[in-house]
Amino acid sequence: MAAAGSVRALGLDFGAKTVGVSASDALGVTAQGLEIIRRKSENKLRQTLARIDELARERRVEVIVLGLPRTMGGRVSERTYRTLIFGEMVRKRTDLPVVYWDERLTTVAADRTMQATEVAEQDRKTYVDEIAAMLILQGYLDCVHSSGNVPETDAEALIAEYETEHPGTVA
């Protein structure tokens, strides 16, 4: 990864039928919304992965920051598990490191941001995933710039934890 101050990154907010996408600016200081990738079914990911790979290549991204939803108590939920599996798919497709970023309350923060900026209520659902992706990526960028120490997530251990607690689970 590039030295602090020049991180080129994509931020992703993975949902059941959408993926909000954001990107860092050229200096790796701010996150900007790019788009929302929509799919017809939760398990239809081929085109989603292809689009993420395309965006990463276009922007010469060095790292992908994926929001990791955990319960408020920090536990691994089914959504966490599905996100971890998706992260592995993204890593394999793009051949880039995937950093998981705690996304608890980002959707709430995104909605509050839209309320504060007076985005019409009917339009909020349209933009919430993209704004959540911006908040996820901005948190990561701020951490890189302030300390350079990004908390690591052992995706394999969390997947194993979930599968142990939920035998027979298949993403």
Short mmCIF file of N, CA, C and O in Angstrom, two decimals, residues 35-108:
data_model
loop_
_atom_site.label_atom_id
_atom_site.label_comp_id
_atom_site.label_asym_id
_atom_site.label_seq_id
_atom_site.Cartn_x
_atom_site.Cartn_y
_atom_site.Cartn_z
N GLU A 35 -21.10 5.80 -6.96
CA GLU A 35 -22.33 5.23 -7.52
C GLU A 35 -22.90 4.19 -6.57
O GLU A 35 -22.27 3.82 -5.58
N ILE A 36 -24.06 3.72 -6.94
CA ILE A 36 -24.68 2.59 -6.26
C ILE A 36 -24.86 1.49 -7.29
O ILE A 36 -25.47 1.72 -8.34
N ILE A 37 -24.28 0.35 -7.02
CA ILE A 37 -24.42 -0.80 -7.91
C ILE A 37 -25.65 -1.56 -7.43
O ILE A 37 -25.73 -1.95 -6.26
N ARG A 38 -26.60 -1.77 -8.32
CA ARG A 38 -27.84 -2.46 -7.96
C ARG A 38 -27.88 -3.82 -8.65
O ARG A 38 -27.40 -3.98 -9.76
N ARG A 39 -28.49 -4.79 -7.95
CA ARG A 39 -28.67 -6.11 -8.54
C ARG A 39 -30.07 -6.61 -8.21
O ARG A 39 -30.66 -6.19 -7.23
N LYS A 40 -30.55 -7.52 -9.03
CA LYS A 40 -31.91 -8.02 -8.87
C LYS A 40 -32.06 -8.97 -7.69
O LYS A 40 -33.12 -9.07 -7.09
N SER A 41 -31.00 -9.70 -7.38
CA SER A 41 -31.07 -10.70 -6.32
C SER A 41 -29.80 -10.62 -5.46
O SER A 41 -28.73 -10.28 -5.96
N GLU A 42 -29.94 -10.94 -4.19
CA GLU A 42 -28.82 -10.85 -3.26
C GLU A 42 -27.63 -11.71 -3.71
O GLU A 42 -26.48 -11.32 -3.53
N ASN A 43 -27.89 -12.85 -4.29
CA ASN A 43 -26.80 -13.77 -4.65
C ASN A 43 -26.27 -13.58 -6.06
O ASN A 43 -25.39 -14.33 -6.49
N LYS A 44 -26.77 -12.62 -6.80
CA LYS A 44 -26.29 -12.35 -8.16
C LYS A 44 -25.16 -11.32 -8.07
O LYS A 44 -25.38 -10.12 -8.10
N LEU A 45 -23.93 -11.82 -7.98
CA LEU A 45 -22.80 -10.94 -7.70
C LEU A 45 -21.80 -10.78 -8.84
O LEU A 45 -20.90 -9.96 -8.76
N ARG A 46 -21.92 -11.56 -9.90
CA ARG A 46 -20.91 -11.53 -10.96
C ARG A 46 -20.75 -10.13 -11.56
O ARG A 46 -19.63 -9.62 -11.68
N GLN A 47 -21.85 -9.49 -11.93
CA GLN A 47 -21.77 -8.15 -12.53
C GLN A 47 -21.31 -7.12 -11.50
O GLN A 47 -20.59 -6.17 -11.83
N THR A 48 -21.73 -7.30 -10.26
CA THR A 48 -21.30 -6.39 -9.19
C THR A 48 -19.79 -6.46 -9.02
O THR A 48 -19.11 -5.42 -8.95
N LEU A 49 -19.25 -7.66 -8.97
CA LEU A 49 -17.80 -7.84 -8.82
C LEU A 49 -17.05 -7.28 -10.03
O LEU A 49 -15.99 -6.65 -9.88
N ALA A 50 -17.60 -7.49 -11.22
CA ALA A 50 -16.98 -6.96 -12.43
C ALA A 50 -16.93 -5.43 -12.40
O ALA A 50 -15.93 -4.82 -12.78
N ARG A 51 -18.01 -4.81 -11.93
CA ARG A 51 -18.05 -3.34 -11.88
C ARG A 51 -17.06 -2.81 -10.85
O ARG A 51 -16.38 -1.81 -11.09
N ILE A 52 -16.96 -3.47 -9.70
CA ILE A 52 -16.00 -3.04 -8.68
C ILE A 52 -14.58 -3.16 -9.23
O ILE A 52 -13.75 -2.25 -9.05
N ASP A 53 -14.28 -4.25 -9.91
CA ASP A 53 -12.97 -4.44 -10.52
C ASP A 53 -12.68 -3.34 -11.54
O ASP A 53 -11.59 -2.77 -11.58
N GLU A 54 -13.67 -3.01 -12.35
CA GLU A 54 -13.52 -1.96 -13.36
C GLU A 54 -13.22 -0.61 -12.70
O GLU A 54 -12.31 0.11 -13.13
N LEU A 55 -13.98 -0.26 -11.66
CA LEU A 55 -13.76 1.00 -10.96
C LEU A 55 -12.38 1.04 -10.30
O LEU A 55 -11.70 2.07 -10.33
N ALA A 56 -11.97 -0.07 -9.71
CA ALA A 56 -10.66 -0.14 -9.06
C ALA A 56 -9.54 0.08 -10.07
O ALA A 56 -8.57 0.79 -9.79
N ARG A 57 -9.67 -0.53 -11.23
CA ARG A 57 -8.64 -0.37 -12.26
C ARG A 57 -8.63 1.06 -12.82
O ARG A 57 -7.56 1.65 -12.99
N GLU A 58 -9.80 1.60 -13.10
CA GLU A 58 -9.90 2.96 -13.63
C GLU A 58 -9.24 3.96 -12.69
O GLU A 58 -8.58 4.90 -13.13
N ARG A 59 -9.42 3.77 -11.41
CA ARG A 59 -8.94 4.73 -10.41
C ARG A 59 -7.58 4.34 -9.82
O ARG A 59 -7.11 5.00 -8.91
N ARG A 60 -7.00 3.26 -10.33
CA ARG A 60 -5.70 2.77 -9.85
C ARG A 60 -5.67 2.63 -8.32
O ARG A 60 -4.77 3.10 -7.64
N VAL A 61 -6.69 1.96 -7.85
CA VAL A 61 -6.88 1.75 -6.42
C VAL A 61 -5.84 0.78 -5.87
O VAL A 61 -5.46 -0.18 -6.54
N GLU A 62 -5.41 1.04 -4.64
CA GLU A 62 -4.43 0.19 -3.96
C GLU A 62 -5.06 -0.66 -2.86
O GLU A 62 -4.47 -1.64 -2.42
N VAL A 63 -6.24 -0.25 -2.40
CA VAL A 63 -6.91 -0.96 -1.30
C VAL A 63 -8.41 -0.74 -1.42
O VAL A 63 -8.86 0.31 -1.89
N ILE A 64 -9.15 -1.75 -1.01
CA ILE A 64 -10.61 -1.63 -0.96
C ILE A 64 -11.02 -1.68 0.50
O ILE A 64 -10.58 -2.57 1.26
N VAL A 65 -11.84 -0.73 0.90
CA VAL A 65 -12.31 -0.64 2.28
C VAL A 65 -13.79 -1.04 2.28
O VAL A 65 -14.62 -0.37 1.67
N LEU A 66 -14.07 -2.13 2.94
CA LEU A 66 -15.42 -2.70 2.96
C LEU A 66 -16.02 -2.55 4.34
O LEU A 66 -15.43 -2.99 5.33
N GLY A 67 -17.17 -1.90 4.40
CA GLY A 67 -17.86 -1.74 5.68
C GLY A 67 -18.25 -3.09 6.24
O GLY A 67 -18.80 -3.93 5.53
N LEU A 68 -17.94 -3.30 7.52
CA LEU A 68 -18.25 -4.57 8.18
C LEU A 68 -19.35 -4.35 9.20
O LEU A 68 -19.13 -3.74 10.25
N PRO A 69 -20.55 -4.85 8.89
CA PRO A 69 -21.66 -4.67 9.83
C PRO A 69 -21.60 -5.71 10.94
O PRO A 69 -21.57 -6.90 10.69
N ARG A 70 -21.55 -5.25 12.15
CA ARG A 70 -21.62 -6.13 13.31
C ARG A 70 -22.82 -5.70 14.13
O ARG A 70 -23.35 -4.60 13.95
N THR A 71 -23.21 -6.54 15.05
CA THR A 71 -24.28 -6.14 15.94
C THR A 71 -23.75 -5.02 16.84
O THR A 71 -22.54 -4.83 16.94
N MET A 72 -24.63 -4.29 17.49
CA MET A 72 -24.18 -3.22 18.37
C MET A 72 -23.28 -3.74 19.47
O MET A 72 -22.42 -3.02 19.96
N GLY A 73 -23.42 -5.01 19.82
CA GLY A 73 -22.56 -5.63 20.82
C GLY A 73 -21.26 -6.17 20.23
O GLY A 73 -20.45 -6.77 20.94
N GLY A 74 -21.05 -5.98 18.93
CA GLY A 74 -19.82 -6.41 18.29
C GLY A 74 -19.81 -7.84 17.80
O GLY A 74 -18.79 -8.35 17.35
N ARG A 75 -20.94 -8.51 17.87
CA ARG A 75 -21.02 -9.92 17.46
C ARG A 75 -21.12 -10.04 15.94
O ARG A 75 -21.44 -9.11 15.24
N VAL A 76 -20.83 -11.25 15.48
CA VAL A 76 -20.92 -11.58 14.06
C VAL A 76 -22.34 -12.04 13.76
O VAL A 76 -22.83 -12.99 14.35
N SER A 77 -22.98 -11.35 12.83
CA SER A 77 -24.35 -11.69 12.42
C SER A 77 -24.31 -12.34 11.04
O SER A 77 -23.25 -12.42 10.40
N GLU A 78 -25.46 -12.74 10.56
CA GLU A 78 -25.54 -13.29 9.20
C GLU A 78 -25.08 -12.24 8.19
O GLU A 78 -24.39 -12.56 7.22
N ARG A 79 -25.46 -10.98 8.40
CA ARG A 79 -25.03 -9.90 7.49
C ARG A 79 -23.51 -9.74 7.52
O ARG A 79 -22.88 -9.51 6.49
N THR A 80 -22.91 -9.85 8.71
CA THR A 80 -21.44 -9.79 8.83
C THR A 80 -20.83 -10.91 8.02
O THR A 80 -19.88 -10.70 7.25
N TYR A 81 -21.36 -12.11 8.20
CA TYR A 81 -20.85 -13.29 7.50
C TYR A 81 -20.93 -13.11 5.99
O TYR A 81 -19.95 -13.32 5.27
N ARG A 82 -22.07 -12.67 5.50
CA ARG A 82 -22.23 -12.47 4.05
C ARG A 82 -21.27 -11.39 3.53
O ARG A 82 -20.74 -11.50 2.42
N THR A 83 -21.03 -10.37 4.33
CA THR A 83 -20.10 -9.31 3.94
C THR A 83 -18.67 -9.85 3.87
O THR A 83 -17.92 -9.51 2.95
N LEU A 84 -18.29 -10.68 4.83
CA LEU A 84 -16.95 -11.28 4.81
C LEU A 84 -16.75 -12.17 3.59
O LEU A 84 -15.69 -12.13 2.94
N ILE A 85 -17.76 -12.95 3.25
CA ILE A 85 -17.69 -13.80 2.06
C ILE A 85 -17.57 -12.93 0.80
O ILE A 85 -16.76 -13.19 -0.09
N PHE A 86 -18.37 -11.85 0.75
CA PHE A 86 -18.29 -10.90 -0.36
C PHE A 86 -16.89 -10.28 -0.44
O PHE A 86 -16.32 -10.14 -1.53
N GLY A 87 -16.33 -9.91 0.69
CA GLY A 87 -14.99 -9.34 0.73
C GLY A 87 -13.95 -10.27 0.14
O GLY A 87 -13.05 -9.83 -0.59
N GLU A 88 -14.08 -11.55 0.42
CA GLU A 88 -13.16 -12.54 -0.15
C GLU A 88 -13.33 -12.60 -1.67
O GLU A 88 -12.35 -12.72 -2.41
N MET A 89 -14.58 -12.51 -2.13
CA MET A 89 -14.83 -12.50 -3.58
C MET A 89 -14.21 -11.27 -4.24
O MET A 89 -13.61 -11.36 -5.31
N VAL A 90 -14.34 -10.12 -3.58
CA VAL A 90 -13.76 -8.88 -4.10
C VAL A 90 -12.24 -8.99 -4.15
O VAL A 90 -11.61 -8.62 -5.15
N ARG A 91 -11.64 -9.51 -3.09
CA ARG A 91 -10.19 -9.66 -3.04
C ARG A 91 -9.70 -10.54 -4.18
O ARG A 91 -8.74 -10.21 -4.87
N LYS A 92 -10.38 -11.66 -4.40
CA LYS A 92 -9.97 -12.57 -5.48
C LYS A 92 -10.17 -11.94 -6.85
O LYS A 92 -9.34 -12.11 -7.74
N ARG A 93 -11.27 -11.23 -7.04
CA ARG A 93 -11.57 -10.63 -8.35
C ARG A 93 -10.62 -9.49 -8.69
O ARG A 93 -10.17 -9.36 -9.82
N THR A 94 -10.30 -8.64 -7.70
CA THR A 94 -9.50 -7.45 -7.96
C THR A 94 -8.01 -7.66 -7.70
O THR A 94 -7.20 -6.86 -8.15
N ASP A 95 -7.67 -8.70 -6.96
CA ASP A 95 -6.30 -8.95 -6.53
C ASP A 95 -5.75 -7.79 -5.70
O ASP A 95 -4.58 -7.44 -5.78
N LEU A 96 -6.65 -7.17 -4.93
CA LEU A 96 -6.29 -6.06 -4.05
C LEU A 96 -6.60 -6.43 -2.60
O LEU A 96 -7.51 -7.22 -2.34
N PRO A 97 -5.86 -5.84 -1.66
CA PRO A 97 -6.20 -6.09 -0.26
C PRO A 97 -7.56 -5.48 0.07
O PRO A 97 -7.91 -4.41 -0.43
N VAL A 98 -8.30 -6.18 0.90
CA VAL A 98 -9.59 -5.69 1.39
C VAL A 98 -9.45 -5.44 2.89
O VAL A 98 -9.07 -6.34 3.64
N VAL A 99 -9.70 -4.21 3.28
CA VAL A 99 -9.66 -3.82 4.68
C VAL A 99 -11.11 -3.71 5.14
O VAL A 99 -11.93 -3.08 4.47
N TYR A 100 -11.42 -4.33 6.27
CA TYR A 100 -12.78 -4.25 6.81
C TYR A 100 -12.84 -3.10 7.81
O TYR A 100 -11.97 -2.97 8.66
N TRP A 101 -13.89 -2.30 7.68
CA TRP A 101 -14.05 -1.12 8.53
C TRP A 101 -15.39 -1.20 9.25
O TRP A 101 -16.43 -1.42 8.62
N ASP A 102 -15.37 -1.03 10.56
CA ASP A 102 -16.58 -1.09 11.37
C ASP A 102 -17.59 -0.07 10.85
O ASP A 102 -17.31 1.12 10.82
N GLU A 103 -18.72 -0.56 10.40
CA GLU A 103 -19.71 0.35 9.82
C GLU A 103 -20.93 0.55 10.69
O GLU A 103 -21.93 1.11 10.24
N ARG A 104 -20.86 0.13 11.95
CA ARG A 104 -22.03 0.32 12.80
C ARG A 104 -22.46 1.79 12.79
O ARG A 104 -21.65 2.68 12.95
N LEU A 105 -23.70 1.99 12.57
CA LEU A 105 -24.36 3.30 12.57
C LEU A 105 -24.04 4.18 11.36
O LEU A 105 -24.47 5.33 11.32
N THR A 106 -23.33 3.68 10.34
CA THR A 106 -23.07 4.54 9.18
C THR A 106 -24.34 4.85 8.41
O THR A 106 -24.49 5.96 7.90
N THR A 107 -25.24 3.90 8.31
CA THR A 107 -26.50 4.17 7.60
C THR A 107 -27.31 5.22 8.36
O THR A 107 -27.90 6.12 7.76
N VAL A 108 -27.30 5.13 9.70
CA VAL A 108 -27.98 6.14 10.52
C VAL A 108 -27.32 7.50 10.31
O VAL A 108 -28.01 8.51 10.12
#
